[in-house]
GROMACS .gro file of C-alpha atoms in nm:
model
  331
    1UNK     CA    1  -0.086   4.457   4.937
    2UNK     CA    2   0.003   4.538   4.576
    3UNK     CA    3  -0.217   4.720   4.329
    4UNK     CA    4  -0.158   4.584   3.979
    5UNK     CA    5  -0.259   4.783   3.676
    6UNK     CA    6  -0.322   4.572   3.363
    7UNK     CA    7  -0.386   4.702   3.014
    8UNK     CA    8  -0.618   4.509   2.786
    9UNK     CA    9  -0.527   4.452   2.424
   10UNK     CA   10  -0.697   4.686   2.174
   11UNK     CA   11  -1.033   4.547   2.054
   12UNK     CA   12  -1.085   4.490   1.677
   13UNK     CA   13  -1.335   4.772   1.627
   14UNK     CA   14  -1.343   5.079   1.409
   15UNK     CA   15  -1.246   5.285   1.716
   16UNK     CA   16  -0.951   5.178   1.934
   17UNK     CA   17  -1.005   5.179   2.304
   18UNK     CA   18  -0.795   5.090   2.608
   19UNK     CA   19  -0.941   4.927   2.918
   20UNK     CA   20  -0.745   4.977   3.239
   21UNK     CA   21  -0.802   4.706   3.497
   22UNK     CA   22  -0.678   4.730   3.856
   23UNK     CA   23  -0.614   4.418   4.064
   24UNK     CA   24  -0.538   4.388   4.433
   25UNK     CA   25  -0.279   4.116   4.495
   26UNK     CA   26  -0.121   3.993   4.817
   27UNK     CA   27   0.226   3.852   4.739
   28UNK     CA   28   0.411   3.652   5.004
   29UNK     CA   29   0.712   3.422   5.001
   30UNK     CA   30   0.716   3.063   5.125
   31UNK     CA   31   0.758   3.189   5.483
   32UNK     CA   32   0.452   3.409   5.463
   33UNK     CA   33   0.654   3.730   5.449
   34UNK     CA   34   0.541   4.009   5.212
   35UNK     CA   35   0.736   4.039   4.886
   36UNK     CA   36   0.808   4.406   4.821
   37UNK     CA   37   1.049   4.395   4.527
   38UNK     CA   38   0.832   4.252   4.250
   39UNK     CA   39   0.867   4.383   3.896
   40UNK     CA   40   0.584   4.404   3.639
   41UNK     CA   41   0.751   4.136   3.429
   42UNK     CA   42   0.723   3.890   3.718
   43UNK     CA   43   0.341   3.898   3.723
   44UNK     CA   44   0.114   3.705   3.489
   45UNK     CA   45  -0.244   3.832   3.457
   46UNK     CA   46  -0.517   3.664   3.254
   47UNK     CA   47  -0.869   3.801   3.207
   48UNK     CA   48  -1.129   3.571   3.053
   49UNK     CA   49  -0.850   3.339   2.945
   50UNK     CA   50  -0.657   3.613   2.769
   51UNK     CA   51  -0.319   3.735   2.894
   52UNK     CA   52  -0.296   4.100   2.988
   53UNK     CA   53   0.022   4.302   3.008
   54UNK     CA   54   0.103   4.447   3.351
   55UNK     CA   55   0.216   4.805   3.312
   56UNK     CA   56   0.264   4.925   3.669
   57UNK     CA   57   0.289   4.809   4.030
   58UNK     CA   58   0.212   5.023   4.332
   59UNK     CA   59   0.282   4.916   4.688
   60UNK     CA   60  -0.010   4.990   4.917
   61UNK     CA   61   0.004   5.063   5.287
   62UNK     CA   62  -0.070   4.716   5.416
   63UNK     CA   63   0.245   4.572   5.259
   64UNK     CA   64   0.471   4.863   5.343
   65UNK     CA   65   0.748   4.809   5.597
   66UNK     CA   66   0.622   4.840   5.954
   67UNK     CA   67   0.266   4.741   5.875
   68UNK     CA   68   0.073   4.596   6.168
   69UNK     CA   69  -0.127   4.365   5.948
   70UNK     CA   70  -0.009   4.005   5.993
   71UNK     CA   71   0.132   3.835   5.687
   72UNK     CA   72  -0.083   3.564   5.532
   73UNK     CA   73   0.008   3.205   5.606
   74UNK     CA   74   0.188   3.046   5.313
   75UNK     CA   75   0.080   2.718   5.164
   76UNK     CA   76  -0.285   2.812   5.095
   77UNK     CA   77  -0.453   2.661   4.793
   78UNK     CA   78  -0.487   3.001   4.626
   79UNK     CA   79  -0.125   3.103   4.680
   80UNK     CA   80   0.140   3.032   4.419
   81UNK     CA   81   0.499   3.134   4.364
   82UNK     CA   82   0.708   3.167   4.049
   83UNK     CA   83   1.032   3.272   4.218
   84UNK     CA   84   1.282   3.106   4.446
   85UNK     CA   85   1.248   3.212   4.808
   86UNK     CA   86   1.527   3.440   4.926
   87UNK     CA   87   1.666   3.321   5.257
   88UNK     CA   88   1.927   3.495   5.463
   89UNK     CA   89   2.217   3.266   5.564
   90UNK     CA   90   2.247   3.203   5.934
   91UNK     CA   91   2.555   3.355   6.097
   92UNK     CA   92   2.846   3.112   6.111
   93UNK     CA   93   2.916   2.986   6.463
   94UNK     CA   94   3.273   2.998   6.594
   95UNK     CA   95   3.483   2.707   6.474
   96UNK     CA   96   3.675   2.492   6.720
   97UNK     CA   97   3.996   2.351   6.577
   98UNK     CA   98   4.234   2.110   6.749
   99UNK     CA   99   4.605   2.094   6.669
  100UNK     CA  100   4.691   1.737   6.764
  101UNK     CA  101   5.068   1.692   6.789
  102UNK     CA  102   5.199   1.344   6.716
  103UNK     CA  103   5.481   1.416   6.957
  104UNK     CA  104   5.625   1.066   6.985
  105UNK     CA  105   5.719   1.063   6.618
  106UNK     CA  106   5.756   1.432   6.547
  107UNK     CA  107   6.107   1.543   6.466
  108UNK     CA  108   6.153   1.921   6.506
  109UNK     CA  109   6.451   1.907   6.270
  110UNK     CA  110   6.266   1.757   5.976
  111UNK     CA  111   5.919   1.873   6.071
  112UNK     CA  112   5.989   2.237   6.151
  113UNK     CA  113   5.830   2.343   5.823
  114UNK     CA  114   5.488   2.206   5.906
  115UNK     CA  115   5.512   2.318   6.268
  116UNK     CA  116   5.593   2.673   6.158
  117UNK     CA  117   5.299   2.665   5.917
  118UNK     CA  118   5.072   2.567   6.205
  119UNK     CA  119   5.214   2.845   6.424
  120UNK     CA  120   5.170   3.105   6.150
  121UNK     CA  121   4.815   2.989   6.086
  122UNK     CA  122   4.721   3.012   6.454
  123UNK     CA  123   4.878   3.358   6.479
  124UNK     CA  124   4.668   3.489   6.189
  125UNK     CA  125   4.351   3.294   6.267
  126UNK     CA  126   4.010   3.462   6.302
  127UNK     CA  127   3.961   3.586   6.656
  128UNK     CA  128   3.611   3.438   6.682
  129UNK     CA  129   3.739   3.082   6.644
  130UNK     CA  130   3.863   2.867   6.929
  131UNK     CA  131   4.183   2.667   6.904
  132UNK     CA  132   4.327   2.394   7.122
  133UNK     CA  133   4.659   2.211   7.121
  134UNK     CA  134   4.694   1.852   7.234
  135UNK     CA  135   4.944   1.569   7.237
  136UNK     CA  136   4.874   1.203   7.179
  137UNK     CA  137   5.074   0.892   7.258
  138UNK     CA  138   5.072   0.528   7.157
  139UNK     CA  139   4.835   0.439   7.440
  140UNK     CA  140   4.571   0.670   7.298
  141UNK     CA  141   4.590   0.922   7.582
  142UNK     CA  142   4.518   1.284   7.500
  143UNK     CA  143   4.690   1.564   7.687
  144UNK     CA  144   4.588   1.922   7.617
  145UNK     CA  145   4.873   2.168   7.631
  146UNK     CA  146   4.627   2.458   7.644
  147UNK     CA  147   4.258   2.516   7.690
  148UNK     CA  148   4.055   2.622   7.391
  149UNK     CA  149   4.138   2.984   7.331
  150UNK     CA  150   4.117   3.251   7.064
  151UNK     CA  151   4.433   3.416   7.199
  152UNK     CA  152   4.699   3.345   6.938
  153UNK     CA  153   4.990   3.378   7.181
  154UNK     CA  154   4.863   3.092   7.398
  155UNK     CA  155   4.809   2.865   7.101
  156UNK     CA  156   5.141   2.937   6.931
  157UNK     CA  157   5.329   2.893   7.260
  158UNK     CA  158   5.176   2.548   7.302
  159UNK     CA  159   5.263   2.457   6.944
  160UNK     CA  160   5.622   2.561   6.994
  161UNK     CA  161   5.647   2.332   7.297
  162UNK     CA  162   5.663   2.019   7.082
  163UNK     CA  163   5.900   1.757   7.221
  164UNK     CA  164   6.168   1.596   7.001
  165UNK     CA  165   6.172   1.248   6.856
  166UNK     CA  166   6.346   0.962   7.037
  167UNK     CA  167   6.615   0.791   6.831
  168UNK     CA  168   6.535   0.472   6.641
  169UNK     CA  169   6.899   0.368   6.586
  170UNK     CA  170   7.046   0.055   6.751
  171UNK     CA  171   7.356  -0.155   6.684
  172UNK     CA  172   7.692  -0.263   6.824
  173UNK     CA  173   7.913  -0.117   6.548
  174UNK     CA  174   7.717   0.169   6.397
  175UNK     CA  175   7.652   0.416   6.674
  176UNK     CA  176   7.298   0.479   6.788
  177UNK     CA  177   7.119   0.747   6.588
  178UNK     CA  178   7.379   0.751   6.309
  179UNK     CA  179   7.123   0.645   6.049
  180UNK     CA  180   6.832   0.880   6.000
  181UNK     CA  181   6.483   0.752   5.931
  182UNK     CA  182   6.470   0.890   5.577
  183UNK     CA  183   6.811   0.740   5.502
  184UNK     CA  184   6.694   0.407   5.645
  185UNK     CA  185   6.394   0.417   5.414
  186UNK     CA  186   6.619   0.460   5.112
  187UNK     CA  187   6.860   0.187   5.217
  188UNK     CA  188   6.604  -0.077   5.316
  189UNK     CA  189   6.383  -0.021   5.013
  190UNK     CA  190   6.685  -0.020   4.776
  191UNK     CA  191   6.532   0.265   4.578
  192UNK     CA  192   6.845   0.475   4.606
  193UNK     CA  193   7.180   0.298   4.582
  194UNK     CA  194   7.360   0.624   4.654
  195UNK     CA  195   7.204   0.636   5.002
  196UNK     CA  196   7.359   0.303   5.099
  197UNK     CA  197   7.698   0.388   4.947
  198UNK     CA  198   7.694   0.723   5.125
  199UNK     CA  199   7.615   0.559   5.459
  200UNK     CA  200   7.894   0.304   5.409
  201UNK     CA  201   8.145   0.577   5.325
  202UNK     CA  202   8.037   0.783   5.625
  203UNK     CA  203   8.015   0.508   5.886
  204UNK     CA  204   8.250   0.231   5.775
  205UNK     CA  205   8.558   0.425   5.668
  206UNK     CA  206   8.747   0.337   5.993
  207UNK     CA  207   8.737  -0.028   5.883
  208UNK     CA  208   8.869   0.024   5.530
  209UNK     CA  209   9.184  -0.176   5.606
  210UNK     CA  210   8.993  -0.442   5.799
  211UNK     CA  211   8.778  -0.640   5.556
  212UNK     CA  212   8.601  -0.848   5.819
  213UNK     CA  213   8.503  -0.547   6.030
  214UNK     CA  214   8.408  -0.354   5.716
  215UNK     CA  215   8.177  -0.635   5.609
  216UNK     CA  216   8.021  -0.640   5.956
  217UNK     CA  217   7.971  -0.265   5.939
  218UNK     CA  218   7.795  -0.289   5.602
  219UNK     CA  219   7.576  -0.571   5.731
  220UNK     CA  220   7.498  -0.367   6.041
  221UNK     CA  221   7.389  -0.071   5.828
  222UNK     CA  222   7.154  -0.296   5.634
  223UNK     CA  223   7.020  -0.457   5.952
  224UNK     CA  224   6.968  -0.125   6.126
  225UNK     CA  225   6.792   0.023   5.825
  226UNK     CA  226   6.545  -0.264   5.815
  227UNK     CA  227   6.496  -0.244   6.193
  228UNK     CA  228   6.443   0.134   6.182
  229UNK     CA  229   6.196   0.094   5.897
  230UNK     CA  230   6.002  -0.177   6.083
  231UNK     CA  231   6.003   0.020   6.408
  232UNK     CA  232   5.887   0.334   6.233
  233UNK     CA  233   5.609   0.147   6.053
  234UNK     CA  234   5.495  -0.013   6.378
  235UNK     CA  235   5.504   0.322   6.556
  236UNK     CA  236   5.310   0.487   6.275
  237UNK     CA  237   5.039   0.223   6.300
  238UNK     CA  238   5.026   0.258   6.678
  239UNK     CA  239   5.006   0.635   6.643
  240UNK     CA  240   4.730   0.601   6.387
  241UNK     CA  241   4.528   0.381   6.622
  242UNK     CA  242   4.589   0.621   6.909
  243UNK     CA  243   4.481   0.921   6.705
  244UNK     CA  244   4.167   0.737   6.596
  245UNK     CA  245   4.078   0.685   6.962
  246UNK     CA  246   4.128   1.054   7.027
  247UNK     CA  247   3.932   1.141   6.715
  248UNK     CA  248   3.639   0.929   6.828
  249UNK     CA  249   3.633   1.116   7.158
  250UNK     CA  250   3.668   1.456   6.990
  251UNK     CA  251   3.383   1.380   6.750
  252UNK     CA  252   3.147   1.382   7.047
  253UNK     CA  253   3.251   1.733   7.144
  254UNK     CA  254   3.013   1.996   7.007
  255UNK     CA  255   3.158   2.257   6.778
  256UNK     CA  256   3.479   2.082   6.671
  257UNK     CA  257   3.493   2.082   6.293
  258UNK     CA  258   3.861   2.050   6.215
  259UNK     CA  259   4.148   1.849   6.355
  260UNK     CA  260   4.502   1.914   6.236
  261UNK     CA  261   4.742   1.628   6.294
  262UNK     CA  262   5.099   1.762   6.296
  263UNK     CA  263   5.326   1.463   6.243
  264UNK     CA  264   5.682   1.386   6.142
  265UNK     CA  265   5.650   1.011   6.169
  266UNK     CA  266   5.544   0.935   5.815
  267UNK     CA  267   5.722   0.632   5.671
  268UNK     CA  268   5.767   0.697   5.300
  269UNK     CA  269   5.575   0.786   4.986
  270UNK     CA  270   5.327   0.508   4.916
  271UNK     CA  271   5.341   0.384   5.276
  272UNK     CA  272   5.111   0.638   5.438
  273UNK     CA  273   4.796   0.425   5.444
  274UNK     CA  274   4.733   0.456   5.819
  275UNK     CA  275   4.706   0.832   5.780
  276UNK     CA  276   4.491   0.812   5.467
  277UNK     CA  277   4.264   0.577   5.659
  278UNK     CA  278   4.260   0.829   5.941
  279UNK     CA  279   4.138   1.100   5.707
  280UNK     CA  280   3.860   0.879   5.574
  281UNK     CA  281   3.746   0.770   5.919
  282UNK     CA  282   3.770   1.127   6.041
  283UNK     CA  283   3.526   1.239   5.775
  284UNK     CA  284   3.288   0.963   5.881
  285UNK     CA  285   3.315   1.088   6.238
  286UNK     CA  286   3.201   1.437   6.128
  287UNK     CA  287   3.541   1.588   6.207
  288UNK     CA  288   3.750   1.703   5.913
  289UNK     CA  289   4.105   1.574   5.955
  290UNK     CA  290   4.399   1.750   5.797
  291UNK     CA  291   4.745   1.591   5.816
  292UNK     CA  292   5.059   1.804   5.810
  293UNK     CA  293   5.359   1.579   5.773
  294UNK     CA  294   5.713   1.544   5.647
  295UNK     CA  295   5.697   1.383   5.303
  296UNK     CA  296   6.046   1.288   5.184
  297UNK     CA  297   6.134   1.241   4.820
  298UNK     CA  298   6.280   0.910   4.708
  299UNK     CA  299   6.619   1.081   4.679
  300UNK     CA  300   6.607   1.265   5.013
  301UNK     CA  301   6.867   1.162   5.268
  302UNK     CA  302   6.840   1.281   5.626
  303UNK     CA  303   7.131   1.496   5.737
  304UNK     CA  304   7.164   1.575   6.110
  305UNK     CA  305   7.071   1.934   6.178
  306UNK     CA  306   6.923   1.999   5.835
  307UNK     CA  307   6.581   1.926   5.689
  308UNK     CA  308   6.588   1.825   5.320
  309UNK     CA  309   6.214   1.884   5.296
  310UNK     CA  310   6.165   2.189   5.517
  311UNK     CA  311   6.088   2.430   5.232
  312UNK     CA  312   5.831   2.202   5.074
  313UNK     CA  313   5.684   2.112   5.413
  314UNK     CA  314   5.628   2.479   5.488
  315UNK     CA  315   5.464   2.540   5.150
  316UNK     CA  316   5.240   2.235   5.180
  317UNK     CA  317   5.154   2.322   5.538
  318UNK     CA  318   5.052   2.674   5.441
  319UNK     CA  319   4.845   2.542   5.152
  320UNK     CA  320   4.667   2.288   5.371
  321UNK     CA  321   4.596   2.540   5.643
  322UNK     CA  322   4.472   2.791   5.388
  323UNK     CA  323   4.217   2.531   5.282
  324UNK     CA  324   4.120   2.487   5.646
  325UNK     CA  325   4.069   2.862   5.679
  326UNK     CA  326   3.846   2.862   5.373
  327UNK     CA  327   3.646   2.566   5.499
  328UNK     CA  328   3.609   2.729   5.840
  329UNK     CA  329   3.465   3.039   5.680
  330UNK     CA  330   3.209   2.828   5.494
  331UNK     CA  331   3.080   2.641   5.799
   0.00000   0.00000   0.00000
């Protein structure tokens, strides 16, 4: 209970006088809990239709902390509120996050940047959260490399166990695997003439003095590049469908809020629609999907043993995972 002291305005008489009026007020919030931090300026008192200034507030025993008197039920006709109810946020539950490794198209050479970002994130992750690592395949099967755990060592060990990519290259003259996927993108799309010339110089030089064989070698480079591009696009679509199946299953699991797809099988800039679709459908399935992938520039050419995009992949991976950490903290 609050005792409110109101001072009446001076009356227009030959002798000024002050009338002190005391009011007993019970102030509760919208949950029926006593409000103990009111200020005089927050109260409006009218007597006989005239506003009176509130000069002091005194908390009485019934509204003091520990009072045995039950709080009034809110929502009565004679109860009003001129302030927003103060509610305490509920504690955030632990977040379950799945690292889903697209292992059939993940190349440790080109994708090491994003994989390292995932490992670093798991190593520094909040201990209250639970993390799992799984692998998917083109048939939509999901294999967990580790149970959900908050132990960083178990999670990072599973992440580091990623298997390498099988070669796309085929051909009778150009040896298998001689043309990298990024190089094939550049050659088949004809965006970078230097990529084709470089491949011809590298692979067809033994036939310099043999025009017929040299022409066959050039034709084989073009054919292989188109075949690699088509195979990669088909695999990416199959992987997207498989991941969507896994995502649908994961969306039924309680507590999973984030899924990180770690993939190296992206085709090329502007040709990532299956993964963009995955992100949109993931949001509809109440699971936030983040994609860490190798994103080559138009001028990037794959070189065996070296990643032309590793530095950028690592930076983008860290940025994406930092956003995940922030979102996890807000759940």
